XYZ file of C-alpha atoms in Angstrom:
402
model
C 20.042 1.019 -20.508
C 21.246 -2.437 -19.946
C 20.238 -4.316 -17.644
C 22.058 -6.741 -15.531
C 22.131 -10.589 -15.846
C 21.826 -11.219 -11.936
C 18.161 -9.002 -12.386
C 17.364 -11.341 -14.591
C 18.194 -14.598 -12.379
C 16.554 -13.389 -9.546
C 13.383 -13.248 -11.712
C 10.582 -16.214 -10.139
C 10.483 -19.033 -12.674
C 7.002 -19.071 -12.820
C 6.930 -16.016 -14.642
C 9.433 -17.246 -17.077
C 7.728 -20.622 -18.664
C 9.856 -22.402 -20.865
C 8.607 -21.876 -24.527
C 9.265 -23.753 -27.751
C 9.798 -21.730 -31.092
C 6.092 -21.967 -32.114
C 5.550 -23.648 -35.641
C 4.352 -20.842 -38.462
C 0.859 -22.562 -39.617
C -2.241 -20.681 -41.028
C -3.727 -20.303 -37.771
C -1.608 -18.957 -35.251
C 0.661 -16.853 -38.328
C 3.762 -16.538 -36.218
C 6.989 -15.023 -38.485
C 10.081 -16.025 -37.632
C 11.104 -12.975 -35.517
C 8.204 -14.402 -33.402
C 9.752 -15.945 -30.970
C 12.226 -13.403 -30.151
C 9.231 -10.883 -29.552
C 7.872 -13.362 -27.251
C 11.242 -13.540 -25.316
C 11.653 -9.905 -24.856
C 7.814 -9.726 -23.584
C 8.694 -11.819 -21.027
C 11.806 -10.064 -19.680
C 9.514 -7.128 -19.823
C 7.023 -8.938 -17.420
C 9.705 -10.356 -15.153
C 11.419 -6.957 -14.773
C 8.063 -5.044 -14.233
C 7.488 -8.021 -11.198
C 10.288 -7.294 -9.710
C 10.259 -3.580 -9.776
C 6.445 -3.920 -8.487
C 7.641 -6.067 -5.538
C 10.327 -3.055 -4.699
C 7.924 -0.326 -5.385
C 4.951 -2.151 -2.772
C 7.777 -3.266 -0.783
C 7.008 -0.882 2.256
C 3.346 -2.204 2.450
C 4.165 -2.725 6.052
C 5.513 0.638 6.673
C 4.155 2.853 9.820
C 2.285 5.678 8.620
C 4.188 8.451 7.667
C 4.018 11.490 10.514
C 2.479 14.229 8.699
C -0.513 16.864 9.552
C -2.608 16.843 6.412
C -4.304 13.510 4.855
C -3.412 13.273 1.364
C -6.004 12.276 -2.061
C -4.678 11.165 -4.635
C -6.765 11.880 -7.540
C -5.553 10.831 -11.777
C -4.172 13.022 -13.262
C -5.473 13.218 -17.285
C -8.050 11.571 -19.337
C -12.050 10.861 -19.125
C -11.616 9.595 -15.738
C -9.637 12.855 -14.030
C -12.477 15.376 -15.215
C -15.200 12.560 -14.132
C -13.753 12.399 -10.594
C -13.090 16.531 -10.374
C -17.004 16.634 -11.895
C -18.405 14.021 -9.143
C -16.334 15.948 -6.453
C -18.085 19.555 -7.353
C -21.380 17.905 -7.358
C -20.807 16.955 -4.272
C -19.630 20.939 -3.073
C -15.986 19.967 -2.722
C -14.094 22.036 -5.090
C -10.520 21.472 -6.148
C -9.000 24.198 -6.223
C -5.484 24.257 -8.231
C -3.684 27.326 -7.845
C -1.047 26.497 -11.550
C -2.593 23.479 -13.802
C 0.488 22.145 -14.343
C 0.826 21.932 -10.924
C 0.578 18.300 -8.416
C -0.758 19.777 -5.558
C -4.110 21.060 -5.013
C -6.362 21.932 -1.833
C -10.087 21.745 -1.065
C -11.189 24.753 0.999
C -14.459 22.582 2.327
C -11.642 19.774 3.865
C -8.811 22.692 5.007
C -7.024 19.238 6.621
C -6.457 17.744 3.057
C -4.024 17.942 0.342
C -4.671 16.735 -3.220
C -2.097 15.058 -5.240
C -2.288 14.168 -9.012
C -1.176 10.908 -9.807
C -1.477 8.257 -12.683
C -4.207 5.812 -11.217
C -1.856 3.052 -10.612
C 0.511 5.290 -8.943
C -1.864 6.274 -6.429
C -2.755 2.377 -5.673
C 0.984 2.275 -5.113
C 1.279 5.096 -3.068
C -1.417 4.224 -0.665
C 0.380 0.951 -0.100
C 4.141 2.976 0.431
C 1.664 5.132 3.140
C 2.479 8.852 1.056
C -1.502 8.883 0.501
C -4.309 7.960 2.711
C -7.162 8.145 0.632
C -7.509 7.925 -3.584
C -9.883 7.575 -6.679
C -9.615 5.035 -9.395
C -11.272 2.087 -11.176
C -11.634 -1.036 -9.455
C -9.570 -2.541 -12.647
C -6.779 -0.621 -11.678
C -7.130 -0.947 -7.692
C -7.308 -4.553 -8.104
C -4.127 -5.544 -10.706
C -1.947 -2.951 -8.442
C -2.874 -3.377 -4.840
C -3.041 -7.295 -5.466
C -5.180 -8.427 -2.842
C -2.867 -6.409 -0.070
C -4.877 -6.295 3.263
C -4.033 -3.045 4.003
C -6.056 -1.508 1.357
C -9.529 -1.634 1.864
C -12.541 -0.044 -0.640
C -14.854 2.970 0.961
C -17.111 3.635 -1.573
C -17.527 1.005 -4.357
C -20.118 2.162 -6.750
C -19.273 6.135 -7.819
C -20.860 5.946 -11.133
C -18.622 6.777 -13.270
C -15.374 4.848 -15.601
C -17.777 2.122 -15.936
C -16.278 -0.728 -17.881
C -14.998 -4.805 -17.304
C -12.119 -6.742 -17.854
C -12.993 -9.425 -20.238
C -10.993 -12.409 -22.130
C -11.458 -11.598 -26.289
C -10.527 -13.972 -29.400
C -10.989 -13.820 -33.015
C -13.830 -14.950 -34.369
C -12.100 -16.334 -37.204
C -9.837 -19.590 -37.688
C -9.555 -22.328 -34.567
C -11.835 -20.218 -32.745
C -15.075 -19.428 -34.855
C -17.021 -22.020 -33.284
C -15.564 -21.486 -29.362
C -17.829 -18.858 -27.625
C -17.021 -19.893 -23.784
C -14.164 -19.554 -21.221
C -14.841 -23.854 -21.135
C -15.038 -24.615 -24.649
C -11.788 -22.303 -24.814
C -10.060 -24.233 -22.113
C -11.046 -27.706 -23.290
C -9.193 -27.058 -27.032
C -6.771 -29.367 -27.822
C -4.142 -27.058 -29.328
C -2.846 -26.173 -25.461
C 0.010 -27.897 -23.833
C 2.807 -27.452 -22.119
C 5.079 -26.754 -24.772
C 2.264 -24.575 -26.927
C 0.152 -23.141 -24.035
C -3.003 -20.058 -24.987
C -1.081 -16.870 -25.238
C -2.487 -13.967 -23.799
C -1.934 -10.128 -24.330
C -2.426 -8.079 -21.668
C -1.839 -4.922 -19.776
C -3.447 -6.529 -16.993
C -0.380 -9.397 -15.648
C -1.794 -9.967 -12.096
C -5.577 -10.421 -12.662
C -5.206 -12.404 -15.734
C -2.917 -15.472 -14.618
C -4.935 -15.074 -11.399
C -8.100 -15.499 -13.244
C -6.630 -18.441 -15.370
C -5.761 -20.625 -11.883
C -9.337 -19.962 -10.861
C -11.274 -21.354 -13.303
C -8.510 -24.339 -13.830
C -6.975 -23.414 -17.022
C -3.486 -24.990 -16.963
C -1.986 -24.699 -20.153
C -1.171 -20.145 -20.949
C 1.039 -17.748 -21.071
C 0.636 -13.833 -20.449
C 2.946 -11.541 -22.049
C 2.694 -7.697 -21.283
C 1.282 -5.037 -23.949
C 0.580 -1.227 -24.184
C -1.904 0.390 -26.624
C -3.846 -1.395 -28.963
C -3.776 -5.049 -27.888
C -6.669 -5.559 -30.686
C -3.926 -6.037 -33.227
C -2.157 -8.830 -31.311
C -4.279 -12.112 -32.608
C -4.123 -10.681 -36.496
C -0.074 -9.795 -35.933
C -0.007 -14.096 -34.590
C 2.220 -12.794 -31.391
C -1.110 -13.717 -29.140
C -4.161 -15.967 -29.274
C -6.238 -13.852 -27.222
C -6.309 -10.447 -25.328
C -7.010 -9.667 -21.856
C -8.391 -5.759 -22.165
C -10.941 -3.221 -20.595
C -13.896 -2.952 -22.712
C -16.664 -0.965 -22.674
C -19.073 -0.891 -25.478
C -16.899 -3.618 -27.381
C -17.311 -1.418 -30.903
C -13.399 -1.425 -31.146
C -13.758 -5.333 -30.311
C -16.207 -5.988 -33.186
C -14.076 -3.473 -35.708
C -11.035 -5.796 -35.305
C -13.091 -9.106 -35.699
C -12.746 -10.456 -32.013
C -15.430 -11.292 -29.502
C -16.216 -11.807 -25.533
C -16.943 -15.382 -24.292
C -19.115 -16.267 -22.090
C -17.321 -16.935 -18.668
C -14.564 -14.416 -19.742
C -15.125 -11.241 -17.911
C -12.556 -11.154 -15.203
C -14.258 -8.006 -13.141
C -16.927 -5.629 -13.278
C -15.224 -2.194 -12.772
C -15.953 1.203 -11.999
C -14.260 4.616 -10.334
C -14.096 3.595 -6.151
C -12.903 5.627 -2.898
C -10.073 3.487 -1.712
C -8.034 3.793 1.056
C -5.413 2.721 3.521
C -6.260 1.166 5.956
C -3.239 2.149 8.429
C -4.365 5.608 7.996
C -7.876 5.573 8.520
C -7.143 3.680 12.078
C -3.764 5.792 12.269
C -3.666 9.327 10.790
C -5.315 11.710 13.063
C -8.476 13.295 11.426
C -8.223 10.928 8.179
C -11.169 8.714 9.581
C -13.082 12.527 10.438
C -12.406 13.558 6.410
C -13.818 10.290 4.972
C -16.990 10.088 7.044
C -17.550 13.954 5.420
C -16.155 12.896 1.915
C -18.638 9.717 1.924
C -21.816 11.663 3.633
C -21.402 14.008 0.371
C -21.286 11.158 -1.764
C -23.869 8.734 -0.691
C -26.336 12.113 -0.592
C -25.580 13.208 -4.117
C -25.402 9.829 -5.889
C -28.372 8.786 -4.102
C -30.239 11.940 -5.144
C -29.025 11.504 -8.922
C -31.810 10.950 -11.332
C -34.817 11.709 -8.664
C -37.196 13.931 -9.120
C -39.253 15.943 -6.319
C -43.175 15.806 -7.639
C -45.380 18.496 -6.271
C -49.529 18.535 -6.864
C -52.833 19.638 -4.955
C -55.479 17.265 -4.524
C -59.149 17.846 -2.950
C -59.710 15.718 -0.155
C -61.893 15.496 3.043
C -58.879 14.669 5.231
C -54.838 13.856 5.095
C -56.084 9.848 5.735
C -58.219 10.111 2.489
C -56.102 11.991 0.274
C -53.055 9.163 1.491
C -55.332 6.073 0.335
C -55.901 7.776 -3.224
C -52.441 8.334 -3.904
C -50.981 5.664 -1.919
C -53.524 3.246 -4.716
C -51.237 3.738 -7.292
C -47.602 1.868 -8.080
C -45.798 5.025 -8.870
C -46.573 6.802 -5.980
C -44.891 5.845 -3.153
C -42.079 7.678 -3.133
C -38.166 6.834 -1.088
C -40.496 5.781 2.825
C -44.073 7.159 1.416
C -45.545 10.133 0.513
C -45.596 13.796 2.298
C -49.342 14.895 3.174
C -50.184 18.574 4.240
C -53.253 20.757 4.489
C -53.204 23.630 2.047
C -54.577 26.471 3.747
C -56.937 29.433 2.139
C -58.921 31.958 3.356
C -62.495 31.980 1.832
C -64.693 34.844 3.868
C -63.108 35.985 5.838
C -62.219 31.958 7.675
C -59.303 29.808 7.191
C -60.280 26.684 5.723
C -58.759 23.394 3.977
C -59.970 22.459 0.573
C -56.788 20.679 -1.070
C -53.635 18.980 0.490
C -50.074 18.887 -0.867
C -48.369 16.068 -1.849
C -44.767 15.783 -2.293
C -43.122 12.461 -3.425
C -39.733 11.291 -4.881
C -39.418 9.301 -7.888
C -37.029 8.306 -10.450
C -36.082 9.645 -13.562
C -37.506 6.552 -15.682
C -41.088 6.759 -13.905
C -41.352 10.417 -14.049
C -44.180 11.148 -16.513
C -45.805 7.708 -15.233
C -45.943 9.371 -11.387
C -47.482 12.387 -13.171
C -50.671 10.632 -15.075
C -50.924 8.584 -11.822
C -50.747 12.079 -9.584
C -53.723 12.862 -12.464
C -55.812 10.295 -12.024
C -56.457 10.142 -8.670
C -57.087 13.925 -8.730
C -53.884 15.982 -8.360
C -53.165 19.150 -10.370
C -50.897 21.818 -10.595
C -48.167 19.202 -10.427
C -44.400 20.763 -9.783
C -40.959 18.839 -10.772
C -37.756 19.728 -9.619
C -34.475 17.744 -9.689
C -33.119 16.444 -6.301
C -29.013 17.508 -5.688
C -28.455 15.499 -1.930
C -30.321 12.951 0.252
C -29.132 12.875 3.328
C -30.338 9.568 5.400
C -30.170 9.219 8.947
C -27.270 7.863 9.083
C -24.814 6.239 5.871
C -24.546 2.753 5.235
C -21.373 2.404 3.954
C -20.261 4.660 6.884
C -21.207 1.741 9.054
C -19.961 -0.561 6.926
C -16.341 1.069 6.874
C -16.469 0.685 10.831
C -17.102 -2.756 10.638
C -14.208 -3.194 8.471
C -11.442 -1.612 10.169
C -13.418 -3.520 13.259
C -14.161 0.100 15.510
């Protein structure tokens, strides 16, 4: 479809720098066609600005009237069956009545609708106010919702889609001996007429990243798939990409800087703000969906430790145990007189102790549980730990300032 000149005008010039044809030489291998590539990638960019600025354009919107409080959740890949895994640890099935269907429910929130969306669409659609609440990756939540004030982050650590945004180059050619964001910004081969070029999917954290840290002279032109090939192919310098072990990285001879990773990302609960203040029951739903969260991640890799000990009294079983590193459990351990009946009389010859520790210091608790005189020690996996009250609960308050 063709698409009209006065689309094109109304682009911002700032995302349209004014390039030279770049000279072919051995190290940035640019064909002829290359500068023709490099003008369509930035006709892509402009048009995907301005379609981003229509799409976000009802940001300021009133919230749309409507009983149930929507979720968007993605819809394929690792990090759909990682959220719809997290979300049944945490008893809240989704229940989807045809896969290929959009629309779910969740018979433990009857108030709330789940809708399947690409992870930037449901950044987008929190913004346009057709969903209240959603789960993505920071990466994602950042590049789409740019900053926008009415979208705010509920729960920012859900331990899953871990990964980071980070600045690569080859490790080959004008760059074998640069290994920092600084020694990349201070090379001489960037000006205004040949600035760094960047591939990226990423077109909003990258330049944004590039002002922040005062590099002048670059370029950003938009890419799907497999930006590794970019640099070899001489239609980029560098690539702005998600990593996450950086295997594929190595296998196609480029490397991280230091100074280069542009954010730290993971899956987060996001939501509107208008809604949460707005929408009646959304804030209700959230305190419940985050309660069930903070218990089960909290509770993930801990252990509940079980053992008898001989003691004289509670007071002198707690200083043996409470001796040892390992053995202090989440606020200390649990003391209680194990009663037995020797006789014909009720008497106390061994206490219980029940403590919580992690995963990693599991068979360290036990020798210590051992050495001061326990046995018969138990182990059983924690599923939920409810505090008194949740901290990012309060922390949500404070934020939409109630």
């Amino acid at each position: 479809m063709a698409i009209p000149l006065t689309n094109l005008q109304q682009c911002p010039s700032s995302f349209v720098p004014s390039l030279p044809p770049f000279s072919p030489s051995p190290s940035t291998g640019v064909s002829v066609g290359g500068p023709r590539r490099r003008c369509l990638t930035l006709v892509t960019c402009c048009v995907s600005y301005a379609q981003s600025s229509v799409e976000n354009g009802t940001a300021g919107a009133a919230v749309v009237e409507r009983n149930q409080i929507r979720l968007g959740l993605p819809s394929k890949g690792r990090m759909a069956s990682d959220t719809l895994d997290l979300l049944k640890d945490c008893q809240l099935f989704v229940k989807q009545v045809n896969p290929r269907q959009y629309v779910a429910q969740i018979p433990q929130l009857p108030n709330t609708e789940v809708w399947f969306q690409r992870p930037k669409d449901i950044v987008r659609k929190l913004l346009s106010g057709d969903l209240d609440l959603g789960i993505v990756g920071l990466d994602t939540f950042s590049e789409y919702g740019q900053g926008d004030e009415d979208l705010i982050i509920v729960h920012d650590a859900l331990n899953f889609g871990d990964c980071r945004l980070s600045l690569a180059i080859p490790k080959y050619g004008i760059f074998e001996n640069i290994n920092s964001l600084k020694e990349l910004a201070q090379m001489p081969q960037w000006t205004e007429e040949r600035p760094l070029r960047v591939a990226t999917g990423f077109t909003y954290l990258g330049p944004k990243f590039m002002r922040d840290n005062g590099i002048k002279h670059f370029v950003f032109s938009t890419a799907d798939g497999a930006l590794e090939a970019a640099p070899a192919m001489g239609i980029a310098d560098a690539i702005l990409d998600l990593v996450s072990s950086g295997t594929t990285l190595k296998e196609n001879n480029l490397k991280e800087i230091e100074g280069g990773v542009v954010l730290e990302s993971q899956a987060v609960l996001v939501a509107s703000r208008r809604a949460l203040t707005e929408r009646k029951g959304a804030l209700e739903t959230v305190h419940e969906i985050l309660e069930r969260l903070e218990a089960h991640l909290k509770a993930d890799g801990q252990f509940t430790v079980v053992a008898n000990m001989r003691g004289t009294n509670a007071e002198e079983v707690a200083e043996r145990v409470l001796s040892q590193p390992s053995l202090s459990g989440l606020q200390g351990p649990t003391i209680s007189p194990v009663y037995c009946k020797r006789d014909g009389k009720v008497s106390v010859e061994y206490y219980a102790i029940v403590i919580c520790v992690p995963k990693k210091a599991l068979y360290e608790s036990v020798q210590q549980l051992r050495a001061v005189g326990g046995s018969g020690v138990l182990v059983s996996p924690l599923t939920y730990i409810f505090d008194e009250d949740t901290p990012r609960w309060s922390q949500l308050l404070g934020n939409l300032g109630l």
